[in-house]
Amino acid sequence: MIRVGIIGAAGYAGAELIRYLAIHPVAKIAYLVSDSSEGKPISEVYPSFLGQDLPLCEKYSIERVKELCDFVFTVRGNGGAMAIAREILDAGIKMIDVPADFRLKDPEVFQKFYKIPHTEPELLKEAVYAIPELRREQIKTARLAANPGCYATCSILSLAPLVRGGYIDLDSIIIDAKSGVSGAGRSKLSVPGLFAETNEGFKAYGVTTHRHTPEIEQEFDSLSGGSAHISFTPHLVPMNRGILATCYATYTKETLSGEALHEIYADFYKDAFFVRVLPAGAQPVSKCVSGTNFCHIGTASDERCNRCIITGVIDNMGKGAAGQAVQNFNLMNGLDETAGLTMPAVYP
Amino acid sequence: MIRVGIIGAAGYAGAELIRYLAIHPVAKIAYLVSDSSEGKPISEVYPSFLGQDLPLCEKYSIERVKELCDFVFTVRGNGGAMAIAREILDAGIKMIDVPADFRLKDPEVFQKFYKIPHTEPELLKEAVYAIPELRREQIKTARLAANPGCYATCSILSLAPLVRGGYIDLDSIIIDAKSGVSGAGRSKLSVPGLFAETNEGFKAYGVTTHRHTPEIEQEFDSLSGGSAHISFTPHLVPMNRGILATCYATYTKETLSGEALHEIYADFYKDAFFVRVLPAGAQPVSKCVSGTNFCHIGTASDERCNRCIITGVIDNMGKGAAGQAVQNFNLMNGLDETAGLTMPAVYP
Amino acid sequence: MIRVGIIGAAGYAGAELIRYLAIHPVAKIAYLVSDSSEGKPISEVYPSFLGQDLPLCEKYSIERVKELCDFVFTVRGNGGAMAIAREILDAGIKMIDVPADFRLKDPEVFQKFYKIPHTEPELLKEAVYAIPELRREQIKTARLAANPGCYATCSILSLAPLVRGGYIDLDSIIIDAKSGVSGAGRSKLSVPGLFAETNEGFKAYGVTTHRHTPEIEQEFDSLSGGSAHISFTPHLVPMNRGILATCYATYTKETLSGEALHEIYADFYKDAFFVRVLPAGAQPVSKCVSGTNFCHIGTASDERCNRCIITGVIDNMGKGAAGQAVQNFNLMNGLDETAGLTMPAVYP
Amino acid sequence: MIRVGIIGAAGYAGAELIRYLAIHPVAKIAYLVSDSSEGKPISEVYPSFLGQDLPLCEKYSIERVKELCDFVFTVRGNGGAMAIAREILDAGIKMIDVPADFRLKDPEVFQKFYKIPHTEPELLKEAVYAIPELRREQIKTARLAANPGCYATCSILSLAPLVRGGYIDLDSIIIDAKSGVSGAGRSKLSVPGLFAETNEGFKAYGVTTHRHTPEIEQEFDSLSGGSAHISFTPHLVPMNRGILATCYATYTKETLSGEALHEIYADFYKDAFFVRVLPAGAQPVSKCVSGTNFCHIGTASDERCNRCIITGVIDNMGKGAAGQAVQNFNLMNGLDETAGLTMPAVYP
C-alpha cells in the first residue's frame, strides 16, 4: 500500500482524485486536506462518498504529511503548491501538482498569465510536464510532476504526431476547443455559472488570452524544436464533463490523404493504452470517455484546403486532471500505468 | 474466475453490466450475445469499450452457453428469458434475468401487464425476486433470480421499513416517481425520444397503468402480509440517469416525529452497505448515486398532515438494473456482496 | 398607451415582464428600476434586449413614478413592495406586486413564513389574490393585485374545479410539484445553483416547509369554505423553465370515472382562454407552455384507489409570474385579457 | 391581411413559421399542409398551438393554394419544393422555399451534395439567395426566394464585412460551427438522436463534407468576386436551439487591431436591425437570441497570429430558418422588415 495525501480535497479535481483512488489497488487515501471542511467527513461535501472508508478532512501541516503520506497530490489554487512543494520534497516525498504552478518553464510567462510571481524557479526547472504518452521515462524518475491542463492535454495529444513529425506548419495551428462546465470548478460563484444561465446556451470565452495557450505552445516547441504561435479558442458547452478539441493545421509538405494521416496517428499511439485512434473517418464523442482516463482521436484530411482536421476528446476531470494524475502516480511508483484506471466510461 | 455470459449485450442494461463486470475481481466476461452486432466488437456499438478485453458478439446458442459460461445474465425483451431459462438452468448454470420475465408471481398478472402468456409458470414459482436487502438468504441459494425493476427497487427500498413494521396504511401509499430517460432503453425509436422533444421538458406518463405497480404491490404484500393498493405515477426527467421516488403514506398508529421516523430507517438499514439513510431532514440527490449500486434515502414527517414523506434515489441502470444484478451475482456465487461495486459516483 | 414602470427590472421575473411588455399593444415601458444597474441599459445585463427601445435603469423614487408611470409592477425582494405600495397607490397609480408581499391575508402567517413583520396589514386586506380564472371581476376593479406564486398558481388551477365542487377530501390533498431552476432567481449565488451541481440530478427541497403551502391552502379554503391541510413537496428539475404539479386527492363522494372527472374540468375552464384541459388520458408536457401564459391540465382517475391524479403545467416565469401579471394588468386596465399574451410556446 | 400557406407544417421549421406568423400583424395563416396529419389540428402534433386559431392540416393541392393563399412558404424535404414551385409561381403567387432546393446556383453542385438532379434549373437562376442584410433590394422584387441554411446564414453574416472588404485571405477561412440539435429535424429517427445519446456529449460530424459548405462559398465568391475554399466543421451541442460559428481567417493586408476590426463590423451593420455587433471584446451567447431573428456578433483580433476570430450566434430555427423567412416575407410584401419579429429572446 502507498499512503497518499490529497491537499485540496473539496474541489472538483480533488473529489475526482478520491473517486479514482478509492478503488485503486495499491494507493490508500490517508490524508485529506480541506480548510473549509476541517474536522468533517468529505461525504458532507459530496454525499457520493457515503460508504467509502476515508479519513476526516484536516488543515494542512507538513508534520501530518510526514506522518501519514508516502505520496502527495496538491490540488490548490494558483500559488498554493509552490508554497509547500519544497518542504514536501525535502521530506523525501514525491508529489504531483494537479493545477498550474509547475507547468510553465519560464517564470515570466507564468507571472504574465497567472498574475503572481513564481517563488520556486528551481523547482520549475526540475518539474516534469507530465503527459505520459510523451514523457513516460522522465515521469518514472520524477520527484515533482506538473499535471497538464485539461485543454492542453487534449490539444497536445491531438496534434503531437503531426508536430513531432514535422507534417504541419506550426504557425497555422488553430485549436477550437469546447469544454463542459466542471472545468470552472466549484469555488467561484458568479451569475454566469448559474444553471439557468449556462443551460441551453453556448459561448466562447478567453478568446486570444486563455492560460493554456502558452502551455500548449511550450509543448509544441519541445516536440518540434521550433516555435509555435497558435490560436486557441475555448468554448463552454452546457454539459458537466468532457472536452473536444477541433484542431486545424496546414500541411508543410505534401497534402496527406485521409489514410496516410490516419496511419501516422495509429502508429504514433500504437502502444498508448489510453489513447485510442478511431478508424479513419470516424468522429469521437466526448461522452464515450466520460469518467475515464481515455482519449479518443478522430482524423480527417481536408485535402481540398491542404489542411488536416483532428478531433480529440477527453474527460476534463479524467485524462484532463485526476485520471492523468493517477496515471502519473502509477509511473512514479513503478506500478502498471493502468492500475485503477481501466473502468469504461459511464454511458449513456 | 467465474466465466459469465450476457445474453442481450447491446442494450443499455447489457452495456451497463459489461461496465461493472469489466472491472469485477472475479467475473470474467466470456460470452456476449447480440443478434444485431453478431461478429462485431461491442466497442463498435459503444466506443466507451475501446481498450477493454472483450469477446466479439455472437448469436445465442445453448451450446455456446455450456461451452463458455459458468453464469448467465439475460437482458432480453419481454419473453426473451422465459424462452431459454429452462435449458440454461438444466445445464446446471445459474442465471439472473435483468428484465421482467420472472418478477411477477402470478402468471395472469404477468399476462395482463405484459400482453403475452407466461410459458414457464413453474420457474416463476422458483424465481427469487432479488432485492438483496430484503431477501439476502434466499438469493444466496437461488438458481434463478428475477432482478427487480428500477422504479420498483427504489420504491420498495424507500418504504420497506414502514411497510414491514406496520407503521403505514397500505391503501394510503402514493409513489410519485421521476426517472432519467435511459430507462426507456435504446431500441425503440420515436419522436418523443428525440433530444429536442425531451430536453427542457417534464411530463408524467403511464398514469395509473405502469407495469411496476403490481411488482411493488406484490412485494409490499409480501413484506406486510396485507394487501396494498398504491397509486404509482412515473415521470420523465430530462437527464440520462437516476430515479427519485417521493413516497407518501398515512400513519396507521400514532404520528411519528421526524426523529422517530429516521430511527426506524437507520435501524432497518444498519447493515445494508448500499442503502444509506441520510441525516434527518436531509434530501437525497439522484446524481450522488449516479453510476453506482447505492441507494440514498431521506425521511421527513409531515406531522401536521399525519403523513410521512420518504424520498429515495438510485441510478436506474445501477441499483435499478445492472448494479443490483452484480450484487445478486456476488451473493449467488458466495462472494462478498460488494465485489466490484464500491466505486463512488461520478460527480458532478 | 399606458406607461408602465417595473420596479426591480434586473431579476428574472423583471426581465420576463420586459419581454412580454416589449410587444404589448398598449403598454409602453417608461421606467425601469434596478439599483445594481443604475444608469445602464438593461441590455448590458440581458443582451437579449439589444435592439429594444427601452429606458435606462434608474434608482427608485416616487417622484419619477408619478412623472413617468400610469401603472407599476413591483418585482423586489421580500418586503420591498410593502415599503412603497402606499405611496404609489396614494398617487392614484394602480400596481401589481409580482412577489409575495401581499399574497397571504394573515400577517402572522406572513411573518411565520417570510421571517419579517408585515407593515401594511390594511393593504393586505385590500389586495386581491389575482388568479384571473378564479377572481376575474375582483381583479378588474382592484388597485393592488398580489400576483400568485408559481407553484401556487399551478397547484390551485389544477385542483380548483374539484375543491370548489366539493369532490375531494381537503385533508387528502398531496401536491408533488416539480420546477425548472429559474424559479430560484438570479441574485442568490450558491454551490447548489452551479450548472454542474444541478445538471443531471434531481432532488426534493423544502419538504413540509415551503412558503407556497399556506398560499395554496388559503385559496383552497376560500374556494371550498372549508379548511385544507395539504402536503406540498417541491422538486428541482434540471431545466430552465416550467412547473408540473402532480396532484393527488381522495374522492369525498362516489369514485369518479375518467370521463366524469374530465367533464368537470372541461366545464369549469370552458371560458378560460389560458387554461387548456387536455383530452381525457392525455398528459401535459411542461415545455408546451414554455415562454407563455398558458396552463395545460391532464386528468386521470385512479378508480382502483378511489383517487384522482391531476397534472398541471405552466411556465413558472409565464403564468407563474410575468405572464399572469400582464394578464392581470390587462384586466385592471379594461383591456382584452389576452392582449400581448397569445404567442405560442417556443418549441422545441 | 395577406393569406399565407405553409406547405410542410408538421416539421420543426414549419411549426416555427406558425409560431411567428400566429402573431404577425398582417399575415393570416390560411392553409396548412401536412400529409401525415391530414384532417387534424396541428395542435395534435404540437400542443403548444392549443388556443391558436389555425386551419386543419390538409394534403397539398394547387387548387387549394390558389383558393386560399396570397403567399406560400414551402418547408418540404429535398426536391419537395422544386416539384411544385412552377405551378405556384405560375398562379401569380410568390413563395419562399425554406429548405435547400433553390440555394445553390449550379445544378451540378446541387446534385453532388443532395444526390438528386435539379429539375428546375431556370427557377434556380431566378431564385434570390435571401439574406436580407446582403440582398435587401433583390428580395423586395423577387417572386421566388431561397431561404439560406442555418449554418450558412450564421457563417456568412459573421464574415461578410471582411469578405466584401477584401480584408482576409479567402483560402484561409476556417469556420468551426456548433449547433443545437433541432437542426436535425423531427422526421428522421435514429439511435444518435435519442436524448440519452446526445445529452452530456459533444461531437463533430460531416467533417469536410457538409452541404452548407458550397452554399457559404458561393456567397463568399459573390461578395468578393473571388473564389473561396473554406474548411467548415459542424458540431452538435446538447441543447435544443442555437448556432455559434467561430470563424478564423488570416488578414490579407495589415494586421487589424481589435478596434479597427470592430469598427468595420459596426459600420457594415449600422442599419441592420437584426444584426447586433457587440462591443469590442464581448462574446455573444447563443441563448440571447433564442426564439428570435437576431444575430449577435463578437469580434476579436489575434494580432500575434495575424488572424481574426469572429463569433456569430443565431437561433437555427429563427434567423437560421423561420425568422429569416418571415423577414423575407415582409420585404417581398412591402412591409416593414421587422413586422412580427421584434419580441426579445426567451431568457433564461
CSV table of N, CA and C in Angstrom, one decimal, chain B residues 82 85-86 101-102 104-108 110-111 117-127 144:
chain,number,residue,atom,x,y,z
B,82,MET,N,-37.7,-16.2,-20.7
B,82,MET,CA,-38.5,-17.4,-20.4
B,82,MET,C,-38.3,-18.5,-21.5
B,85,ALA,N,-34.6,-19.9,-20.4
B,85,ALA,CA,-34.2,-20.1,-19.0
B,85,ALA,C,-34.1,-21.6,-18.6
B,86,ARG,N,-35.0,-22.4,-19.1
B,86,ARG,CA,-35.0,-23.8,-18.7
B,86,ARG,C,-33.8,-24.5,-19.2
B,101,ASP,N,-39.3,-10.9,-17.0
B,101,ASP,CA,-39.9,-12.2,-17.2
B,101,ASP,C,-40.3,-13.0,-15.9
B,102,PHE,N,-39.5,-12.8,-14.9
B,102,PHE,CA,-39.7,-13.7,-13.7
B,102,PHE,C,-40.0,-12.9,-12.4
B,104,LEU,N,-43.1,-11.2,-11.6
B,104,LEU,CA,-44.5,-11.3,-11.1
B,104,LEU,C,-44.9,-12.8,-10.8
B,105,LYS,N,-45.3,-13.1,-9.6
B,105,LYS,CA,-45.5,-14.5,-9.2
B,105,LYS,C,-46.8,-15.0,-9.9
B,106,ASP,N,-47.7,-14.2,-10.2
B,106,ASP,CA,-49.0,-14.6,-10.8
B,106,ASP,C,-49.0,-14.5,-12.3
B,107,PRO,N,-49.0,-15.7,-13.0
B,107,PRO,CA,-48.9,-15.6,-14.5
B,107,PRO,C,-50.0,-14.7,-15.1
B,108,GLU,N,-51.2,-14.7,-14.5
B,108,GLU,CA,-52.2,-13.9,-15.0
B,108,GLU,C,-51.9,-12.4,-14.9
B,110,PHE,N,-49.0,-11.2,-14.9
B,110,PHE,CA,-47.9,-11.0,-15.9
B,110,PHE,C,-48.6,-10.8,-17.2
B,111,GLN,N,-49.5,-11.7,-17.6
B,111,GLN,CA,-50.1,-11.6,-18.9
B,111,GLN,C,-50.9,-10.3,-19.1
B,117,PRO,N,-48.6,-14.5,-22.8
B,117,PRO,CA,-48.8,-15.5,-21.8
B,117,PRO,C,-47.4,-15.9,-21.2
B,118,HIS,N,-47.4,-16.4,-20.0
B,118,HIS,CA,-46.2,-16.8,-19.4
B,118,HIS,C,-46.0,-18.3,-19.6
B,119,THR,N,-44.9,-18.7,-20.2
B,119,THR,CA,-44.7,-20.1,-20.6
B,119,THR,C,-44.0,-21.0,-19.6
B,120,GLU,N,-43.5,-20.3,-18.5
B,120,GLU,CA,-42.8,-21.1,-17.5
B,120,GLU,C,-43.3,-20.8,-16.1
B,121,PRO,N,-44.5,-21.2,-15.9
B,121,PRO,CA,-45.1,-20.8,-14.5
B,121,PRO,C,-44.3,-21.6,-13.4
B,122,GLU,N,-43.8,-22.7,-13.7
B,122,GLU,CA,-43.0,-23.4,-12.6
B,122,GLU,C,-41.8,-22.6,-12.2
B,123,LEU,N,-41.1,-22.1,-13.2
B,123,LEU,CA,-39.9,-21.3,-13.0
B,123,LEU,C,-40.3,-20.0,-12.3
B,124,LEU,N,-41.4,-19.5,-12.6
B,124,LEU,CA,-41.9,-18.3,-11.9
B,124,LEU,C,-42.0,-18.5,-10.4
B,125,LYS,N,-42.5,-19.7,-10.1
B,125,LYS,CA,-42.6,-20.0,-8.6
B,125,LYS,C,-41.2,-20.1,-8.0
B,126,GLU,N,-40.3,-20.7,-8.8
B,126,GLU,CA,-38.9,-20.9,-8.2
B,126,GLU,C,-38.1,-19.6,-8.1
B,127,ALA,N,-38.3,-18.7,-9.1
B,127,ALA,CA,-37.5,-17.5,-9.2
B,127,ALA,C,-37.6,-16.6,-7.9
B,144,LEU,N,-32.2,-19.2,-10.0
B,144,LEU,CA,-32.8,-18.2,-10.9
B,144,LEU,C,-33.3,-17.0,-10.1
